[in-house]
Structure formats: C-alpha cells, structure tokens
Amino acid sequence: MAAQPAEHHDYYRDDDVSVTPAGLRIPPPSRRAPIHDDPVAVHGRPPVMWLLAAHGRSGAGTLAQIWAPAGDARRGWPAADRHRNVVVVCRTDRAGLDAAHDLLLQAQAGLVGDCTLLGLVLVPDAPGPLPKTLRRWADVVASAAPAVWRVPYVEDLRTHRQNELAIWTPTEPDPPP
C-alpha cells in the first residue's frame, strides 16, 4: 500500500486561528466590552466612527452628540455595522484608565470582531493637570492605543444638557480668530 499524502492545512491562512502575542494580558470576559451581533441603532446618518465608552460617564455619549461623524457604540464593539472604526473613550481617573486599558488589550488580542481600533480619547475628570501617578498611568494606557487624543476640560459641558450643545461637522469653517 502506498503512503497517502497528508492533508494540507495552511495555518497562515486559517481565519479561525486566533493568535495572541506572548505575554499579552487579556482581560477576563467580565472586563471586556461585548461584540454587537446586530447594527447599533442610530438616528439620522450612520456614523463613520464609533465612540466606545470604557465605563459609565466616560464622556462618549457627549462627544458622539457634538462630533457629527461619530456615534455612540452603546458600550460594545459595533462589529455588525458598515463602518467598524472605533475610538475608546475614558475619563482620566484611575477607574476610567483601568477600564480603557482593558478594552485596548481586548483589541490587541483580536477579540473585537471585525472592528478596527483607531485610538483613545482621554476626557479630563477635573480641571487642571493630572497628579503624577495618574499622568504616568495614562501614559502607559495610551501606549496601548494606535493614537491618542486628549480633550481639554470644558466647564460648559457640566452646565448644559446634551441637546443644548453645538454640533461640529468636518465641513464647518474654522471659527474667527
């Protein structure tokens, strides 16, 4: 009897194989954002990027309201949507930074469906500079993101309702000097 050739299996092209970098700490399921199986409901035009709140009161809902191209991802990865570009949003307190770190590690591990992580938005939790320990931890968390945007502290955001805020669109002219 002649030897039969072994079944060829190309492991480099197997889409079912998930590879996690050695040493990457993957957060437990309880600290990951779920992957949405259905499109996220939006009113009006679908967003070209999604803001994923790392925790409650992160500022993602407010930013989605005032940035016209963005939508609130409703605390999950919008893998079923046409546009799957995601920006994680967190406050700069310790709990917010920890929650954002978990989501960034989830993305690095490839546990976000077909979503693409664009970066991280840091929303200040108080006016003024961060204490040194938080500033250092924010730098560590930011190093796990492809890009980082730091939103300035805006006192008016505390005193106005979301529907009272101005909406910015990319086609708007720059404000006068």
mmCIF file of C-alpha atoms in Angstrom:
data_model
loop_
_atom_site.group_PDB
_atom_site.id
_atom_site.type_symbol
_atom_site.label_atom_id
_atom_site.label_comp_id
_atom_site.label_asym_id
_atom_site.label_seq_id
_atom_site.Cartn_x
_atom_site.Cartn_y
_atom_site.Cartn_z
ATOM 1 C CA MET A 1 0.000 0.000 0.000
ATOM 2 C CA ALA A 2 1.407 3.380 -0.991
ATOM 3 C CA ALA A 3 1.649 6.159 1.546
ATOM 4 C CA GLN A 4 -1.093 8.731 1.294
ATOM 5 C CA PRO A 5 -0.113 12.395 1.318
ATOM 6 C CA ALA A 6 -1.078 14.195 4.491
ATOM 7 C CA GLU A 7 -3.951 16.614 4.238
ATOM 8 C CA HIS A 8 -2.523 20.046 3.588
ATOM 9 C CA HIS A 9 -3.549 22.725 6.044
ATOM 10 C CA ASP A 10 -2.229 26.251 5.605
ATOM 11 C CA TYR A 11 -2.029 27.600 9.140
ATOM 12 C CA TYR A 12 -1.000 31.019 7.890
ATOM 13 C CA ARG A 13 -4.333 31.481 6.127
ATOM 14 C CA ASP A 14 -6.661 29.876 8.655
ATOM 15 C CA ASP A 15 -9.116 32.586 9.673
ATOM 16 C CA ASP A 16 -10.346 30.521 12.620
ATOM 17 C CA VAL A 17 -6.985 30.546 14.375
ATOM 18 C CA SER A 18 -6.620 33.398 16.825
ATOM 19 C CA VAL A 19 -3.070 34.315 17.692
ATOM 20 C CA THR A 20 -2.399 36.257 20.863
ATOM 21 C CA PRO A 21 1.015 37.850 21.306
ATOM 22 C CA ALA A 22 3.072 36.150 24.004
ATOM 23 C CA GLY A 23 2.879 37.984 27.300
ATOM 24 C CA LEU A 24 -0.274 39.944 26.421
ATOM 25 C CA ARG A 25 -2.565 40.153 29.428
ATOM 26 C CA ILE A 26 -6.072 39.522 28.172
ATOM 27 C CA PRO A 27 -8.758 40.928 30.461
ATOM 28 C CA PRO A 28 -11.323 38.419 31.723
ATOM 29 C CA PRO A 29 -14.684 38.388 29.901
ATOM 30 C CA SER A 30 -16.306 40.395 32.708
ATOM 31 C CA ARG A 31 -13.996 43.334 31.916
ATOM 32 C CA ARG A 32 -14.330 43.226 28.112
ATOM 33 C CA ALA A 33 -16.884 45.051 26.004
ATOM 34 C CA PRO A 34 -19.319 42.750 24.203
ATOM 35 C CA ILE A 35 -19.295 42.408 20.431
ATOM 36 C CA HIS A 36 -22.625 43.592 18.987
ATOM 37 C CA ASP A 37 -24.194 40.964 16.702
ATOM 38 C CA ASP A 38 -26.657 43.488 15.249
ATOM 39 C CA PRO A 39 -26.050 47.010 13.942
ATOM 40 C CA VAL A 40 -26.169 49.741 16.579
ATOM 41 C CA ALA A 41 -29.364 51.790 16.255
ATOM 42 C CA VAL A 42 -28.770 55.424 15.291
ATOM 43 C CA HIS A 43 -30.987 58.336 14.325
ATOM 44 C CA GLY A 44 -30.093 60.026 11.057
ATOM 45 C CA ARG A 45 -26.918 59.401 9.111
ATOM 46 C CA PRO A 46 -24.822 56.392 10.195
ATOM 47 C CA PRO A 47 -21.533 57.423 11.802
ATOM 48 C CA VAL A 48 -18.166 56.865 10.140
ATOM 49 C CA MET A 49 -16.592 56.091 13.522
ATOM 50 C CA TRP A 50 -17.877 54.831 16.815
ATOM 51 C CA LEU A 51 -17.048 56.044 20.310
ATOM 52 C CA LEU A 52 -16.858 53.129 22.739
ATOM 53 C CA ALA A 53 -17.306 54.144 26.373
ATOM 54 C CA ALA A 54 -14.777 52.344 28.547
ATOM 55 C CA HIS A 55 -17.081 52.935 31.538
ATOM 56 C CA GLY A 56 -20.208 54.838 32.520
ATOM 57 C CA ARG A 57 -19.915 58.649 32.431
ATOM 58 C CA SER A 58 -16.821 58.423 30.225
ATOM 59 C CA GLY A 59 -17.967 61.278 28.002
ATOM 60 C CA ALA A 60 -18.530 59.082 24.927
ATOM 61 C CA GLY A 61 -22.221 60.000 24.688
ATOM 62 C CA THR A 62 -21.496 63.718 24.901
ATOM 63 C CA LEU A 63 -18.698 63.514 22.344
ATOM 64 C CA ALA A 64 -20.912 61.481 19.993
ATOM 65 C CA GLN A 65 -23.556 64.204 20.321
ATOM 66 C CA ILE A 66 -21.198 67.076 19.436
ATOM 67 C CA TRP A 67 -18.969 65.332 16.844
ATOM 68 C CA ALA A 68 -21.226 64.805 13.809
ATOM 69 C CA PRO A 69 -19.164 61.980 12.227
ATOM 70 C CA ALA A 70 -19.221 59.926 15.457
ATOM 71 C CA GLY A 71 -21.785 57.651 17.038
ATOM 72 C CA ASP A 72 -22.177 56.142 20.495
ATOM 73 C CA ALA A 73 -21.315 52.427 20.278
ATOM 74 C CA ARG A 74 -23.540 51.656 23.270
ATOM 75 C CA ARG A 75 -20.737 50.063 25.330
ATOM 76 C CA GLY A 76 -19.951 47.355 22.748
ATOM 77 C CA TRP A 77 -17.830 46.722 19.649
ATOM 78 C CA PRO A 78 -20.016 47.521 16.571
ATOM 79 C CA ALA A 79 -18.865 44.506 14.542
ATOM 80 C CA ALA A 80 -22.151 44.224 12.612
ATOM 81 C CA ASP A 81 -22.087 47.804 11.326
ATOM 82 C CA ARG A 82 -20.933 49.045 7.920
ATOM 83 C CA HIS A 83 -18.310 51.298 9.495
ATOM 84 C CA ARG A 84 -16.400 49.484 12.226
ATOM 85 C CA ASN A 85 -13.834 52.129 13.170
ATOM 86 C CA VAL A 86 -13.756 52.538 16.941
ATOM 87 C CA VAL A 87 -12.289 55.068 19.352
ATOM 88 C CA VAL A 88 -12.269 54.125 23.054
ATOM 89 C CA VAL A 89 -13.255 56.973 25.406
ATOM 90 C CA CYS A 90 -12.430 57.226 29.116
ATOM 91 C CA ARG A 91 -12.159 59.693 31.977
ATOM 92 C CA THR A 92 -8.705 60.278 33.382
ATOM 93 C CA ASP A 93 -9.415 58.957 36.875
ATOM 94 C CA ARG A 94 -7.873 55.616 37.878
ATOM 95 C CA ALA A 95 -11.030 53.557 37.303
ATOM 96 C CA GLY A 96 -11.546 55.105 33.860
ATOM 97 C CA LEU A 97 -7.953 54.493 32.800
ATOM 98 C CA ASP A 98 -8.124 50.892 34.051
ATOM 99 C CA ALA A 99 -11.323 50.277 32.057
ATOM 100 C CA ALA A 100 -9.796 51.788 28.911
ATOM 101 C CA HIS A 101 -6.670 49.675 29.351
ATOM 102 C CA ASP A 102 -8.823 46.535 29.422
ATOM 103 C CA LEU A 103 -10.555 47.497 26.147
ATOM 104 C CA LEU A 104 -7.267 48.350 24.445
ATOM 105 C CA LEU A 105 -5.831 44.972 25.485
ATOM 106 C CA GLN A 106 -9.023 43.296 24.243
ATOM 107 C CA ALA A 107 -8.443 44.941 20.861
ATOM 108 C CA GLN A 108 -4.763 43.944 20.795
ATOM 109 C CA ALA A 109 -5.809 40.349 21.442
ATOM 110 C CA GLY A 110 -8.127 40.490 18.420
ATOM 111 C CA LEU A 111 -11.279 39.947 20.483
ATOM 112 C CA VAL A 112 -13.295 42.760 18.863
ATOM 113 C CA GLY A 113 -14.923 41.103 15.866
ATOM 114 C CA ASP A 114 -14.165 42.905 12.604
ATOM 115 C CA CYS A 115 -13.700 46.276 14.323
ATOM 116 C CA THR A 116 -10.655 48.480 13.823
ATOM 117 C CA LEU A 117 -9.343 50.365 16.840
ATOM 118 C CA LEU A 118 -8.423 53.905 15.785
ATOM 119 C CA GLY A 119 -7.306 55.158 19.170
ATOM 120 C CA LEU A 120 -8.158 56.502 22.598
ATOM 121 C CA VAL A 121 -9.766 59.747 23.756
ATOM 122 C CA LEU A 122 -8.831 60.888 27.263
ATOM 123 C CA VAL A 123 -11.503 63.084 28.866
ATOM 124 C CA PRO A 124 -10.350 65.009 31.953
ATOM 125 C CA ASP A 125 -12.240 64.204 35.129
ATOM 126 C CA ALA A 126 -11.322 67.552 36.722
ATOM 127 C CA PRO A 127 -9.773 70.869 35.697
ATOM 128 C CA GLY A 128 -6.008 71.219 35.910
ATOM 129 C CA PRO A 129 -3.129 68.817 35.386
ATOM 130 C CA LEU A 130 -3.301 65.170 36.370
ATOM 131 C CA PRO A 131 -1.489 64.062 39.521
ATOM 132 C CA LYS A 132 1.853 62.428 38.718
ATOM 133 C CA THR A 133 0.662 58.862 39.396
ATOM 134 C CA LEU A 134 -2.349 59.277 37.087
ATOM 135 C CA ARG A 135 -0.254 61.002 34.426
ATOM 136 C CA ARG A 136 2.163 58.063 34.413
ATOM 137 C CA TRP A 137 -0.649 55.503 34.269
ATOM 138 C CA ALA A 138 -2.364 57.487 31.484
ATOM 139 C CA ASP A 139 0.898 57.307 29.512
ATOM 140 C CA VAL A 140 1.034 53.519 29.984
ATOM 141 C CA VAL A 141 -2.595 53.131 28.889
ATOM 142 C CA ALA A 142 -2.060 55.465 25.919
ATOM 143 C CA SER A 143 0.900 53.379 24.760
ATOM 144 C CA ALA A 144 -1.545 50.535 24.025
ATOM 145 C CA ALA A 145 -3.525 52.694 21.559
ATOM 146 C CA PRO A 146 -2.632 53.440 17.923
ATOM 147 C CA ALA A 147 -3.414 57.147 18.507
ATOM 148 C CA VAL A 148 -4.389 59.308 21.475
ATOM 149 C CA TRP A 149 -6.460 62.473 21.671
ATOM 150 C CA ARG A 150 -6.679 64.498 24.894
ATOM 151 C CA VAL A 151 -9.847 66.554 25.157
ATOM 152 C CA PRO A 152 -9.471 69.750 27.205
ATOM 153 C CA TYR A 153 -11.584 70.322 30.291
ATOM 154 C CA VAL A 154 -14.641 72.372 29.264
ATOM 155 C CA GLU A 155 -16.641 73.793 32.161
ATOM 156 C CA ASP A 156 -19.692 74.432 29.934
ATOM 157 C CA LEU A 157 -20.130 70.697 29.393
ATOM 158 C CA ARG A 158 -21.067 70.418 33.071
ATOM 159 C CA THR A 159 -23.774 73.076 32.934
ATOM 160 C CA HIS A 160 -25.538 72.303 29.643
ATOM 161 C CA ARG A 161 -27.731 69.434 28.532
ATOM 162 C CA GLN A 162 -26.508 67.385 25.562
ATOM 163 C CA ASN A 163 -29.240 68.710 23.277
ATOM 164 C CA GLU A 164 -28.084 72.283 24.019
ATOM 165 C CA LEU A 165 -24.528 71.709 22.787
ATOM 166 C CA ALA A 166 -23.244 72.810 19.393
ATOM 167 C CA ILE A 167 -22.569 70.060 16.846
ATOM 168 C CA TRP A 168 -19.269 70.106 14.966
ATOM 169 C CA THR A 169 -19.047 68.758 11.417
ATOM 170 C CA PRO A 170 -15.842 68.349 9.384
ATOM 171 C CA THR A 171 -17.133 70.726 6.695
ATOM 172 C CA GLU A 172 -17.579 73.679 9.060
ATOM 173 C CA PRO A 173 -15.216 76.618 8.599
ATOM 174 C CA ASP A 174 -12.721 77.430 11.329
ATOM 175 C CA PRO A 175 -14.003 79.929 13.890
ATOM 176 C CA PRO A 176 -12.802 83.523 13.505
ATOM 177 C CA PRO A 177 -9.672 84.428 15.497
#
